[in-house]
PDB file of C-alpha atoms in Angstrom:
ATOM      1  CA  UNK A   1       0.120   0.341  -0.164  1.00 65.00           C
ATOM      2  CA  UNK A   2       1.197   3.245  -1.188  1.00 77.00           C
ATOM      3  CA  UNK A   3       1.695   5.549   2.088  1.00 87.00           C
ATOM      4  CA  UNK A   4      -1.049   8.219   2.662  1.00 89.00           C
ATOM      5  CA  UNK A   5       0.547  11.234   1.885  1.00 92.00           C
ATOM      6  CA  UNK A   6       2.591  10.080  -1.008  1.00 94.00           C
ATOM      7  CA  UNK A   7      -0.778   9.122  -2.462  1.00 94.00           C
ATOM      8  CA  UNK A   8      -2.571  12.468  -2.185  1.00 95.00           C
ATOM      9  CA  UNK A   9       1.761  13.682  -3.699  1.00 96.00           C
ATOM     10  CA  UNK A  10       1.131  12.335  -5.995  1.00 96.00           C
ATOM     11  CA  UNK A  11      -2.661  12.836  -7.639  1.00 96.00           C
ATOM     12  CA  UNK A  12      -2.245  16.843  -6.884  1.00 97.00           C
ATOM     13  CA  UNK A  13       0.942  16.605  -9.195  1.00 97.00           C
ATOM     14  CA  UNK A  14      -0.608  14.376 -11.569  1.00 97.00           C
ATOM     15  CA  UNK A  15      -4.352  17.462 -11.721  1.00 97.00           C
ATOM     16  CA  UNK A  16      -1.345  20.050 -11.525  1.00 96.00           C
ATOM     17  CA  UNK A  17      -0.309  18.283 -14.667  1.00 96.00           C
ATOM     18  CA  UNK A  18      -3.090  17.475 -16.459  1.00 96.00           C
ATOM     19  CA  UNK A  19      -4.811  20.997 -15.318  1.00 96.00           C
ATOM     20  CA  UNK A  20      -1.318  22.392 -17.228  1.00 93.00           C
ATOM     21  CA  UNK A  21      -2.221  20.357 -20.604  1.00 93.00           C
ATOM     22  CA  UNK A  22      -5.602  22.182 -20.322  1.00 93.00           C
ATOM     23  CA  UNK A  23      -4.228  25.201 -21.028  1.00 91.00           C
ATOM     24  CA  UNK A  24      -2.076  23.937 -23.390  1.00 88.00           C
ATOM     25  CA  UNK A  25      -4.500  21.622 -26.188  1.00 86.00           C
ATOM     26  CA  UNK A  26      -7.209  23.790 -28.526  1.00 79.00           C
ATOM     27  CA  UNK A  27      -7.572  24.207 -31.928  1.00 77.00           C
ATOM     28  CA  UNK A  28      -6.460  27.626 -31.516  1.00 73.00           C
ATOM     29  CA  UNK A  29      -2.432  26.232 -31.672  1.00 73.00           C
ATOM     30  CA  UNK A  30      -1.687  28.877 -29.670  1.00 77.00           C
ATOM     31  CA  UNK A  31       2.515  26.903 -28.905  1.00 74.00           C
ATOM     32  CA  UNK A  32       3.255  26.796 -24.440  1.00 76.00           C
ATOM     33  CA  UNK A  33       4.949  29.871 -24.953  1.00 76.00           C
ATOM     34  CA  UNK A  34       3.149  31.929 -26.402  1.00 79.00           C
ATOM     35  CA  UNK A  35       0.028  30.647 -24.518  1.00 78.00           C
ATOM     36  CA  UNK A  36       1.740  30.444 -20.738  1.00 79.00           C
ATOM     37  CA  UNK A  37       2.974  34.862 -21.869  1.00 81.00           C
ATOM     38  CA  UNK A  38      -0.474  35.763 -23.779  1.00 79.00           C
ATOM     39  CA  UNK A  39      -2.326  34.134 -19.338  1.00 81.00           C
ATOM     40  CA  UNK A  40       0.559  35.186 -17.367  1.00 80.00           C
ATOM     41  CA  UNK A  41       1.197  39.196 -19.021  1.00 77.00           C
ATOM     42  CA  UNK A  42      -1.486  38.990 -21.396  1.00 73.00           C
ATOM     43  CA  UNK A  43      -1.540  42.142 -24.142  1.00 70.00           C
ATOM     44  CA  UNK A  44      -6.347  41.994 -24.210  1.00 68.00           C
ATOM     45  CA  UNK A  45      -5.045  40.471 -27.451  1.00 76.00           C
ATOM     46  CA  UNK A  46      -6.746  37.439 -29.625  1.00 81.00           C
ATOM     47  CA  UNK A  47      -4.241  34.872 -27.419  1.00 83.00           C
ATOM     48  CA  UNK A  48      -4.951  36.929 -24.005  1.00 83.00           C
ATOM     49  CA  UNK A  49      -8.442  36.685 -24.512  1.00 85.00           C
ATOM     50  CA  UNK A  50      -8.101  32.002 -25.611  1.00 85.00           C
ATOM     51  CA  UNK A  51      -6.109  31.585 -22.894  1.00 87.00           C
ATOM     52  CA  UNK A  52      -7.916  33.835 -20.014  1.00 86.00           C
ATOM     53  CA  UNK A  53     -11.477  33.585 -20.524  1.00 88.00           C
ATOM     54  CA  UNK A  54     -11.889  30.333 -22.736  1.00 89.00           C
ATOM     55  CA  UNK A  55      -9.228  27.661 -21.632  1.00 91.00           C
ATOM     56  CA  UNK A  56      -8.645  29.075 -17.959  1.00 93.00           C
ATOM     57  CA  UNK A  57     -12.494  28.885 -17.122  1.00 94.00           C
ATOM     58  CA  UNK A  58     -12.479  25.534 -19.046  1.00 94.00           C
ATOM     59  CA  UNK A  59      -9.778  23.778 -16.927  1.00 95.00           C
ATOM     60  CA  UNK A  60     -10.705  25.798 -13.392  1.00 96.00           C
ATOM     61  CA  UNK A  61     -14.038  24.160 -13.940  1.00 96.00           C
ATOM     62  CA  UNK A  62     -12.403  20.798 -15.024  1.00 96.00           C
ATOM     63  CA  UNK A  63     -10.924  20.766 -11.471  1.00 97.00           C
ATOM     64  CA  UNK A  64     -13.917  21.632  -9.611  1.00 96.00           C
ATOM     65  CA  UNK A  65     -16.824  19.044 -11.205  1.00 96.00           C
ATOM     66  CA  UNK A  66     -14.233  15.972 -10.984  1.00 96.00           C
ATOM     67  CA  UNK A  67     -13.412  16.951  -7.389  1.00 97.00           C
ATOM     68  CA  UNK A  68     -17.034  16.558  -7.377  1.00 96.00           C
ATOM     69  CA  UNK A  69     -17.503  13.856  -8.149  1.00 95.00           C
ATOM     70  CA  UNK A  70     -14.965  11.621  -6.826  1.00 95.00           C
ATOM     71  CA  UNK A  71     -15.735  13.125  -3.428  1.00 96.00           C
ATOM     72  CA  UNK A  72     -19.249  12.655  -3.311  1.00 94.00           C
ATOM     73  CA  UNK A  73     -18.888   9.354  -4.346  1.00 93.00           C
ATOM     74  CA  UNK A  74     -16.339   8.003  -2.321  1.00 94.00           C
ATOM     75  CA  UNK A  75     -18.561   9.736   0.528  1.00 94.00           C
ATOM     76  CA  UNK A  76     -21.892   8.341  -0.779  1.00 92.00           C
ATOM     77  CA  UNK A  77     -19.925   4.046  -0.708  1.00 91.00           C
ATOM     78  CA  UNK A  78     -18.655   5.110   3.121  1.00 91.00           C
ATOM     79  CA  UNK A  79     -22.094   5.364   3.816  1.00 90.00           C
ATOM     80  CA  UNK A  80     -23.896   2.575   1.752  1.00 87.00           C
ATOM     81  CA  UNK A  81     -20.880   0.373   2.797  1.00 85.00           C
ATOM     82  CA  UNK A  82     -21.157  -0.485  -1.015  1.00 82.00           C
ATOM     83  CA  UNK A  83     -18.550   0.457  -3.348  1.00 80.00           C
ATOM     84  CA  UNK A  84     -22.001  -0.216  -6.086  1.00 78.00           C
ATOM     85  CA  UNK A  85     -22.831   3.402  -4.906  1.00 82.00           C
ATOM     86  CA  UNK A  86     -22.766   6.491  -7.342  1.00 84.00           C
ATOM     87  CA  UNK A  87     -23.565  10.403  -6.829  1.00 84.00           C
ATOM     88  CA  UNK A  88     -26.758  10.439  -8.711  1.00 83.00           C
ATOM     89  CA  UNK A  89     -28.355   7.635  -6.570  1.00 83.00           C
ATOM     90  CA  UNK A  90     -29.817  10.479  -4.676  1.00 84.00           C
ATOM     91  CA  UNK A  91     -31.458  11.332  -7.447  1.00 86.00           C
ATOM     92  CA  UNK A  92     -29.882  14.558  -7.236  1.00 88.00           C
ATOM     93  CA  UNK A  93     -28.369  14.879 -10.997  1.00 89.00           C
ATOM     94  CA  UNK A  94     -31.961  13.933 -12.255  1.00 89.00           C
ATOM     95  CA  UNK A  95     -33.374  16.666 -10.831  1.00 91.00           C
ATOM     96  CA  UNK A  96     -30.845  19.436 -11.351  1.00 91.00           C
ATOM     97  CA  UNK A  97     -30.960  18.057 -15.450  1.00 91.00           C
ATOM     98  CA  UNK A  98     -34.838  18.548 -15.219  1.00 92.00           C
ATOM     99  CA  UNK A  99     -34.006  21.969 -13.384  1.00 91.00           C
ATOM    100  CA  UNK A 100     -31.573  22.624 -16.391  1.00 90.00           C
ATOM    101  CA  UNK A 101     -33.736  21.327 -19.208  1.00 91.00           C
ATOM    102  CA  UNK A 102     -36.823  23.507 -17.884  1.00 90.00           C
ATOM    103  CA  UNK A 103     -34.988  26.513 -18.250  1.00 89.00           C
ATOM    104  CA  UNK A 104     -34.138  25.600 -21.439  1.00 88.00           C
ATOM    105  CA  UNK A 105     -37.892  24.541 -22.470  1.00 87.00           C
ATOM    106  CA  UNK A 106     -39.439  27.781 -21.700  1.00 86.00           C
ATOM    107  CA  UNK A 107     -37.018  29.838 -23.333  1.00 83.00           C
ATOM    108  CA  UNK A 108     -35.099  31.293 -20.116  1.00 85.00           C
ATOM    109  CA  UNK A 109     -31.986  30.059 -21.801  1.00 81.00           C
ATOM    110  CA  UNK A 110     -31.846  32.289 -23.867  1.00 77.00           C
ATOM    111  CA  UNK A 111     -33.270  35.273 -22.471  1.00 80.00           C
ATOM    112  CA  UNK A 112     -30.333  34.728 -19.387  1.00 80.00           C
ATOM    113  CA  UNK A 113     -26.711  34.007 -19.551  1.00 74.00           C
ATOM    114  CA  UNK A 114     -27.507  31.895 -16.034  1.00 81.00           C
ATOM    115  CA  UNK A 115     -30.587  31.034 -16.706  1.00 87.00           C
ATOM    116  CA  UNK A 116     -29.643  26.791 -16.784  1.00 88.00           C
ATOM    117  CA  UNK A 117     -27.247  26.302 -14.024  1.00 89.00           C
ATOM    118  CA  UNK A 118     -29.724  28.412 -11.950  1.00 89.00           C
ATOM    119  CA  UNK A 119     -32.399  26.418 -12.533  1.00 91.00           C
ATOM    120  CA  UNK A 120     -29.788  23.440 -12.235  1.00 90.00           C
ATOM    121  CA  UNK A 121     -29.400  23.872  -8.562  1.00 90.00           C
ATOM    122  CA  UNK A 122     -33.001  25.009  -7.745  1.00 91.00           C
ATOM    123  CA  UNK A 123     -33.784  21.826  -9.617  1.00 90.00           C
ATOM    124  CA  UNK A 124     -30.953  19.839  -7.326  1.00 89.00           C
ATOM    125  CA  UNK A 125     -32.719  22.080  -3.825  1.00 89.00           C
ATOM    126  CA  UNK A 126     -36.215  20.459  -4.488  1.00 90.00           C
ATOM    127  CA  UNK A 127     -34.742  17.212  -4.868  1.00 88.00           C
ATOM    128  CA  UNK A 128     -32.886  17.147  -1.679  1.00 87.00           C
ATOM    129  CA  UNK A 129     -36.554  18.504  -0.159  1.00 87.00           C
ATOM    130  CA  UNK A 130     -38.232  15.536  -1.300  1.00 87.00           C
ATOM    131  CA  UNK A 131     -34.891  13.360  -0.767  1.00 85.00           C
ATOM    132  CA  UNK A 132     -35.340  14.208   3.208  1.00 82.00           C
ATOM    133  CA  UNK A 133     -38.867  14.728   3.010  1.00 84.00           C
ATOM    134  CA  UNK A 134     -39.741  10.759   2.695  1.00 82.00           C
ATOM    135  CA  UNK A 135     -36.655   9.686   3.706  1.00 77.00           C
ATOM    136  CA  UNK A 136     -37.905  11.125   7.326  1.00 71.00           C
ATOM    137  CA  UNK A 137     -36.117  12.074  10.462  1.00 62.00           C
ATOM    138  CA  UNK A 138     -34.560   8.862  10.931  1.00 67.00           C
ATOM    139  CA  UNK A 139     -34.294   7.074   8.284  1.00 68.00           C
ATOM    140  CA  UNK A 140     -31.513   4.384   7.568  1.00 73.00           C
ATOM    141  CA  UNK A 141     -29.049   3.814   4.502  1.00 77.00           C
ATOM    142  CA  UNK A 142     -31.753   1.668   3.325  1.00 80.00           C
ATOM    143  CA  UNK A 143     -34.926   4.386   3.405  1.00 83.00           C
ATOM    144  CA  UNK A 144     -32.264   7.224   1.511  1.00 83.00           C
ATOM    145  CA  UNK A 145     -31.512   4.866  -1.575  1.00 84.00           C
ATOM    146  CA  UNK A 146     -35.574   3.946  -1.916  1.00 86.00           C
ATOM    147  CA  UNK A 147     -36.224   8.196  -1.926  1.00 87.00           C
ATOM    148  CA  UNK A 148     -33.033   8.546  -4.167  1.00 87.00           C
ATOM    149  CA  UNK A 149     -34.629   6.447  -6.429  1.00 89.00           C
ATOM    150  CA  UNK A 150     -37.697   7.503  -6.087  1.00 89.00           C
ATOM    151  CA  UNK A 151     -36.236  11.037  -7.077  1.00 90.00           C
ATOM    152  CA  UNK A 152     -34.196  10.168  -9.466  1.00 90.00           C
ATOM    153  CA  UNK A 153     -36.988   8.539 -11.754  1.00 92.00           C
ATOM    154  CA  UNK A 154     -39.224  10.910 -11.305  1.00 92.00           C
ATOM    155  CA  UNK A 155     -36.800  13.198 -12.345  1.00 92.00           C
ATOM    156  CA  UNK A 156     -36.106  11.048 -15.494  1.00 91.00           C
ATOM    157  CA  UNK A 157     -39.846  11.089 -16.417  1.00 94.00           C
ATOM    158  CA  UNK A 158     -40.498  14.825 -16.723  1.00 93.00           C
ATOM    159  CA  UNK A 159     -37.295  14.885 -18.834  1.00 92.00           C
ATOM    160  CA  UNK A 160     -38.894  12.829 -21.175  1.00 91.00           C
ATOM    161  CA  UNK A 161     -42.091  14.651 -21.046  1.00 92.00           C
ATOM    162  CA  UNK A 162     -40.529  17.985 -21.783  1.00 89.00           C
ATOM    163  CA  UNK A 163     -38.432  15.368 -24.872  1.00 88.00           C
ATOM    164  CA  UNK A 164     -41.660  14.405 -25.755  1.00 88.00           C
ATOM    165  CA  UNK A 165     -44.335  17.213 -25.931  1.00 85.00           C
ATOM    166  CA  UNK A 166     -41.756  19.616 -26.651  1.00 81.00           C
ATOM    167  CA  UNK A 167     -42.828  21.768 -29.570  1.00 81.00           C
ATOM    168  CA  UNK A 168     -39.292  23.574 -30.692  1.00 78.00           C
ATOM    169  CA  UNK A 169     -37.154  20.889 -32.602  1.00 81.00           C
ATOM    170  CA  UNK A 170     -33.913  22.841 -31.925  1.00 82.00           C
ATOM    171  CA  UNK A 171     -35.074  23.402 -27.572  1.00 80.00           C
ATOM    172  CA  UNK A 172     -35.116  19.148 -27.454  1.00 83.00           C
ATOM    173  CA  UNK A 173     -31.595  19.236 -29.959  1.00 85.00           C
ATOM    174  CA  UNK A 174     -29.995  21.585 -27.165  1.00 85.00           C
ATOM    175  CA  UNK A 175     -31.578  19.712 -24.514  1.00 86.00           C
ATOM    176  CA  UNK A 176     -29.797  16.411 -25.555  1.00 85.00           C
ATOM    177  CA  UNK A 177     -26.375  18.114 -26.484  1.00 86.00           C
ATOM    178  CA  UNK A 178     -26.040  19.396 -22.789  1.00 85.00           C
ATOM    179  CA  UNK A 179     -27.460  16.615 -21.449  1.00 87.00           C
ATOM    180  CA  UNK A 180     -24.084  14.413 -22.698  1.00 88.00           C
ATOM    181  CA  UNK A 181     -22.481  16.734 -20.662  1.00 90.00           C
ATOM    182  CA  UNK A 182     -19.451  19.347 -21.536  1.00 91.00           C
ATOM    183  CA  UNK A 183     -16.629  21.545 -20.294  1.00 92.00           C
ATOM    184  CA  UNK A 184     -16.754  23.456 -23.635  1.00 89.00           C
ATOM    185  CA  UNK A 185     -18.287  26.971 -23.465  1.00 86.00           C
ATOM    186  CA  UNK A 186     -17.956  27.723 -20.244  1.00 90.00           C
ATOM    187  CA  UNK A 187     -16.776  31.130 -18.328  1.00 90.00           C
ATOM    188  CA  UNK A 188     -15.749  32.678 -15.490  1.00 92.00           C
ATOM    189  CA  UNK A 189     -19.596  33.201 -14.188  1.00 92.00           C
ATOM    190  CA  UNK A 190     -19.860  29.349 -14.437  1.00 92.00           C
ATOM    191  CA  UNK A 191     -16.826  28.835 -12.144  1.00 94.00           C
ATOM    192  CA  UNK A 192     -18.037  31.787  -9.703  1.00 93.00           C
ATOM    193  CA  UNK A 193     -21.114  29.846  -9.217  1.00 92.00           C
ATOM    194  CA  UNK A 194     -20.167  26.265  -8.858  1.00 93.00           C
ATOM    195  CA  UNK A 195     -17.329  27.506  -6.982  1.00 95.00           C
ATOM    196  CA  UNK A 196     -18.965  28.266  -3.340  1.00 94.00           C
ATOM    197  CA  UNK A 197     -21.688  25.385  -4.187  1.00 94.00           C
ATOM    198  CA  UNK A 198     -18.637  23.016  -3.849  1.00 95.00           C
ATOM    199  CA  UNK A 199     -16.428  24.594  -1.114  1.00 96.00           C
ATOM    200  CA  UNK A 200     -19.939  23.983   1.210  1.00 95.00           C
ATOM    201  CA  UNK A 201     -19.613  20.708   0.109  1.00 94.00           C
ATOM    202  CA  UNK A 202     -16.133  19.569   0.829  1.00 96.00           C
ATOM    203  CA  UNK A 203     -16.267  21.267   3.961  1.00 96.00           C
ATOM    204  CA  UNK A 204     -19.730  19.190   5.152  1.00 95.00           C
ATOM    205  CA  UNK A 205     -18.431  15.805   3.802  1.00 95.00           C
ATOM    206  CA  UNK A 206     -14.282  16.001   4.255  1.00 95.00           C
ATOM    207  CA  UNK A 207     -15.111  15.875   7.976  1.00 94.00           C
ATOM    208  CA  UNK A 208     -16.869  13.123   7.879  1.00 93.00           C
ATOM    209  CA  UNK A 209     -13.925  10.725   7.375  1.00 91.00           C
ATOM    210  CA  UNK A 210     -13.667   9.263  11.254  1.00 91.00           C
ATOM    211  CA  UNK A 211     -17.242   8.370  10.911  1.00 91.00           C
ATOM    212  CA  UNK A 212     -17.795   6.837   7.943  1.00 91.00           C
ATOM    213  CA  UNK A 213     -14.692   4.696   9.014  1.00 90.00           C
ATOM    214  CA  UNK A 214     -16.689   3.344  12.855  1.00 91.00           C
ATOM    215  CA  UNK A 215     -19.752   2.505   9.727  1.00 88.00           C
ATOM    216  CA  UNK A 216     -17.537  -0.268   8.691  1.00 86.00           C
ATOM    217  CA  UNK A 217     -18.100  -1.777  11.630  1.00 85.00           C
ATOM    218  CA  UNK A 218     -22.705  -1.301  11.442  1.00 83.00           C
ATOM    219  CA  UNK A 219     -24.371   1.336  12.257  1.00 81.00           C
ATOM    220  CA  UNK A 220     -25.220   0.015  16.271  1.00 81.00           C
ATOM    221  CA  UNK A 221     -21.022  -0.272  16.562  1.00 85.00           C
ATOM    222  CA  UNK A 222     -20.675   3.443  15.225  1.00 83.00           C
ATOM    223  CA  UNK A 223     -23.270   4.979  17.234  1.00 84.00           C
ATOM    224  CA  UNK A 224     -21.456   2.843  20.283  1.00 84.00           C
ATOM    225  CA  UNK A 225     -18.472   5.067  19.216  1.00 80.00           C
ATOM    226  CA  UNK A 226     -20.408   8.128  19.550  1.00 83.00           C
ATOM    227  CA  UNK A 227     -21.164   8.474  15.587  1.00 84.00           C
ATOM    228  CA  UNK A 228     -25.327  10.704  15.599  1.00 85.00           C
ATOM    229  CA  UNK A 229     -26.440   8.790  12.763  1.00 83.00           C
ATOM    230  CA  UNK A 230     -29.044  11.231  12.138  1.00 83.00           C
ATOM    231  CA  UNK A 231     -26.878  14.334  11.634  1.00 87.00           C
ATOM    232  CA  UNK A 232     -23.859  12.247  10.022  1.00 88.00           C
ATOM    233  CA  UNK A 233     -26.971  11.379   7.204  1.00 87.00           C
ATOM    234  CA  UNK A 234     -28.390  15.905   7.032  1.00 88.00           C
ATOM    235  CA  UNK A 235     -24.109  16.540   6.906  1.00 91.00           C
ATOM    236  CA  UNK A 236     -23.928  13.835   3.472  1.00 91.00           C
ATOM    237  CA  UNK A 237     -26.958  14.650   1.582  1.00 89.00           C
ATOM    238  CA  UNK A 238     -26.352  18.302   1.820  1.00 90.00           C
ATOM    239  CA  UNK A 239     -22.804  17.749   0.857  1.00 92.00           C
ATOM    240  CA  UNK A 240     -22.983  15.396  -1.802  1.00 92.00           C
ATOM    241  CA  UNK A 241     -26.498  17.964  -3.086  1.00 90.00           C
ATOM    242  CA  UNK A 242     -24.281  20.976  -3.222  1.00 91.00           C
ATOM    243  CA  UNK A 243     -21.275  19.054  -4.917  1.00 93.00           C
ATOM    244  CA  UNK A 244     -23.474  17.098  -7.550  1.00 92.00           C
ATOM    245  CA  UNK A 245     -25.945  20.107  -8.122  1.00 91.00           C
ATOM    246  CA  UNK A 246     -23.124  22.521  -8.708  1.00 92.00           C
ATOM    247  CA  UNK A 247     -21.591  20.456 -11.778  1.00 93.00           C
ATOM    248  CA  UNK A 248     -24.588  19.288 -12.941  1.00 91.00           C
ATOM    249  CA  UNK A 249     -25.277  22.824 -13.593  1.00 90.00           C
ATOM    250  CA  UNK A 250     -22.746  23.926 -14.562  1.00 92.00           C
ATOM    251  CA  UNK A 251     -21.180  20.526 -17.205  1.00 92.00           C
ATOM    252  CA  UNK A 252     -24.530  18.890 -17.200  1.00 89.00           C
ATOM    253  CA  UNK A 253     -24.230  14.651 -16.644  1.00 86.00           C
ATOM    254  CA  UNK A 254     -21.663  13.995 -16.597  1.00 90.00           C
ATOM    255  CA  UNK A 255     -21.264   9.765 -15.582  1.00 85.00           C
ATOM    256  CA  UNK A 256     -19.705   6.909 -14.206  1.00 88.00           C
ATOM    257  CA  UNK A 257     -16.719   9.973 -11.966  1.00 92.00           C
ATOM    258  CA  UNK A 258     -17.979   9.123  -9.426  1.00 90.00           C
ATOM    259  CA  UNK A 259     -18.315   4.694  -9.253  1.00 89.00           C
ATOM    260  CA  UNK A 260     -15.149   4.291 -11.035  1.00 89.00           C
ATOM    261  CA  UNK A 261     -12.619   6.393  -9.514  1.00 92.00           C
ATOM    262  CA  UNK A 262     -13.157   5.481  -6.212  1.00 92.00           C
ATOM    263  CA  UNK A 263     -13.128   2.143  -6.403  1.00 87.00           C
ATOM    264  CA  UNK A 264      -9.600   2.180  -8.126  1.00 87.00           C
ATOM    265  CA  UNK A 265      -7.959   4.223  -5.313  1.00 91.00           C
ATOM    266  CA  UNK A 266      -9.988   1.722  -2.462  1.00 88.00           C
ATOM    267  CA  UNK A 267      -6.717  -0.555  -2.520  1.00 84.00           C
ATOM    268  CA  UNK A 268      -4.240   2.474  -2.433  1.00 88.00           C
ATOM    269  CA  UNK A 269      -6.431   3.586   0.638  1.00 90.00           C
ATOM    270  CA  UNK A 270      -6.036   0.662   2.684  1.00 84.00           C
ATOM    271  CA  UNK A 271     -10.304   0.173   1.774  1.00 79.00           C
ATOM    272  CA  UNK A 272     -10.565   3.075   4.553  1.00 88.00           C
ATOM    273  CA  UNK A 273     -13.837   5.620   3.698  1.00 91.00           C
ATOM    274  CA  UNK A 274     -12.207   8.372   5.734  1.00 91.00           C
ATOM    275  CA  UNK A 275      -8.761   8.262   3.195  1.00 93.00           C
ATOM    276  CA  UNK A 276     -10.900   7.765   0.575  1.00 95.00           C
ATOM    277  CA  UNK A 277     -12.627  10.776   0.774  1.00 95.00           C
ATOM    278  CA  UNK A 278     -10.000  13.196  -0.297  1.00 95.00           C
ATOM    279  CA  UNK A 279      -8.295  11.064  -2.540  1.00 96.00           C
ATOM    280  CA  UNK A 280     -10.701  10.187  -4.382  1.00 96.00           C
ATOM    281  CA  UNK A 281     -11.525  14.201  -4.903  1.00 97.00           C
ATOM    282  CA  UNK A 282      -8.294  14.868  -6.822  1.00 97.00           C
ATOM    283  CA  UNK A 283      -8.711  11.806  -8.372  1.00 96.00           C
ATOM    284  CA  UNK A 284     -11.744  12.915  -9.549  1.00 96.00           C
ATOM    285  CA  UNK A 285     -10.779  16.214 -10.966  1.00 97.00           C
ATOM    286  CA  UNK A 286      -7.496  13.835 -12.803  1.00 96.00           C
ATOM    287  CA  UNK A 287     -10.346  12.249 -14.548  1.00 95.00           C
ATOM    288  CA  UNK A 288     -12.009  14.929 -15.693  1.00 96.00           C
ATOM    289  CA  UNK A 289      -8.617  17.170 -17.026  1.00 96.00           C
ATOM    290  CA  UNK A 290      -8.121  13.964 -18.183  1.00 95.00           C
ATOM    291  CA  UNK A 291     -11.424  12.732 -20.460  1.00 93.00           C
ATOM    292  CA  UNK A 292     -11.620  16.859 -21.051  1.00 94.00           C
ATOM    293  CA  UNK A 293      -8.191  17.147 -22.812  1.00 94.00           C
ATOM    294  CA  UNK A 294      -9.391  13.640 -24.144  1.00 92.00           C
ATOM    295  CA  UNK A 295     -12.433  14.356 -26.029  1.00 92.00           C
ATOM    296  CA  UNK A 296      -9.757  17.833 -27.543  1.00 90.00           C
ATOM    297  CA  UNK A 297      -7.274  15.061 -29.099  1.00 88.00           C
ATOM    298  CA  UNK A 298      -9.227  12.339 -30.226  1.00 86.00           C
ATOM    299  CA  UNK A 299     -12.231  14.128 -32.604  1.00 80.00           C
ATOM    300  CA  UNK A 300     -11.042  17.974 -32.427  1.00 77.00           C
ATOM    301  CA  UNK A 301     -13.297  18.734 -35.546  1.00 73.00           C
ATOM    302  CA  UNK A 302     -16.388  17.291 -34.046  1.00 77.00           C
ATOM    303  CA  UNK A 303     -17.739  18.212 -30.496  1.00 76.00           C
ATOM    304  CA  UNK A 304     -17.304  15.200 -29.116  1.00 83.00           C
ATOM    305  CA  UNK A 305     -19.321  15.526 -25.453  1.00 90.00           C
ATOM    306  CA  UNK A 306     -17.287  14.840 -21.923  1.00 91.00           C
ATOM    307  CA  UNK A 307     -19.738  13.003 -20.433  1.00 89.00           C
ATOM    308  CA  UNK A 308     -19.628  10.540 -23.827  1.00 90.00           C
ATOM    309  CA  UNK A 309     -16.175   9.641 -23.397  1.00 91.00           C
ATOM    310  CA  UNK A 310     -16.773   8.840 -19.318  1.00 90.00           C
ATOM    311  CA  UNK A 311     -19.655   6.568 -20.346  1.00 88.00           C
ATOM    312  CA  UNK A 312     -17.539   4.859 -22.884  1.00 88.00           C
ATOM    313  CA  UNK A 313     -14.618   4.476 -20.445  1.00 84.00           C
ATOM    314  CA  UNK A 314     -16.498   3.826 -17.279  1.00 82.00           C
ATOM    315  CA  UNK A 315     -19.080   1.989 -18.059  1.00 82.00           C
ATOM    316  CA  UNK A 316     -16.361  -1.678 -18.918  1.00 84.00           C
ATOM    317  CA  UNK A 317     -14.910  -0.602 -15.526  1.00 79.00           C
ATOM    318  CA  UNK A 318     -18.261  -0.699 -13.867  1.00 75.00           C
ATOM    319  CA  UNK A 319     -18.858  -3.741 -15.315  1.00 81.00           C
ATOM    320  CA  UNK A 320     -15.229  -5.383 -13.803  1.00 78.00           C
ATOM    321  CA  UNK A 321     -16.548  -3.726 -10.442  1.00 72.00           C
ATOM    322  CA  UNK A 322     -20.010  -6.197 -10.370  1.00 72.00           C
ATOM    323  CA  UNK A 323     -18.218  -8.718 -11.660  1.00 77.00           C
ATOM    324  CA  UNK A 324     -15.192  -8.764  -9.366  1.00 73.00           C
ATOM    325  CA  UNK A 325     -18.708  -8.182  -6.780  1.00 66.00           C
ATOM    326  CA  UNK A 326     -20.054 -11.398  -7.612  1.00 68.00           C
ATOM    327  CA  UNK A 327     -16.875 -13.500  -7.644  1.00 69.00           C
ATOM    328  CA  UNK A 328     -16.098 -12.274  -4.056  1.00 64.00           C
ATOM    329  CA  UNK A 329     -19.972 -13.205  -2.330  1.00 59.00           C
ATOM    330  CA  UNK A 330     -19.493 -16.571  -4.415  1.00 56.00           C
TER     331      UNK A 330
END
């Protein structure tokens, strides 16, 4: 097992390297030297505009979105004690997507630049309220899962209804493309919108490490060791909702990151849920940055979506995880 500090240092170095690579990759054909001069010094010319207003916010959002999904996935898996759990299980991402879909369909997106992400955040907030209402103040992890499935199913059904009844084919096409997930054409407005929610979610989830470790002994043992399960669940739901809602609001639906990254790093932290939190945040940032670089390199002339690539990579890993889980239980 890799020493924990070395693991975090290695992941942080990887994120920094991918962040720099993200700044240098794009159709503009700017050399590394020109790009760094335009970014740091800036002369107000086209290169400065490309580096500061297009590539920099895109790279920053890659870190924010990836860290949100990775950390949320690790927290969900630690709380539910199930490696198959993922952030979308609570229904927040589906409800956030529903809010964005309604903003696009009603024309708010055309009238107001931040209408889509704000509507997505509002949808995520509604999901949290429904989740806590359905789960009740004393509901356990099973109740939380069932409530999340119900909220997610309702959001998915309403999205399908909007697409089915949409009289505007252009709006329907825009909805479909938005739901595929992307970091393209984002600005510092999106960074400023997502950052407070990501910071709030991290502040709620990262301190839960010791309590998640006690849960590995069972809920009764965790309570005997001083873990207040009701408070833990409330902090978990609020933290995951803030981070996943923000990620979905600015990037659309980017799947499999919160499922795959904790699974890949679990062995490196000795299967300790508390240590997996920070590692998964860095790992998620690295995965999204790498995927966003890949979509610009694989088909530079086509608008390959980030969510499509993460699904193509994540689905086989998910199937492998299911197979290993079945084999271990056999």
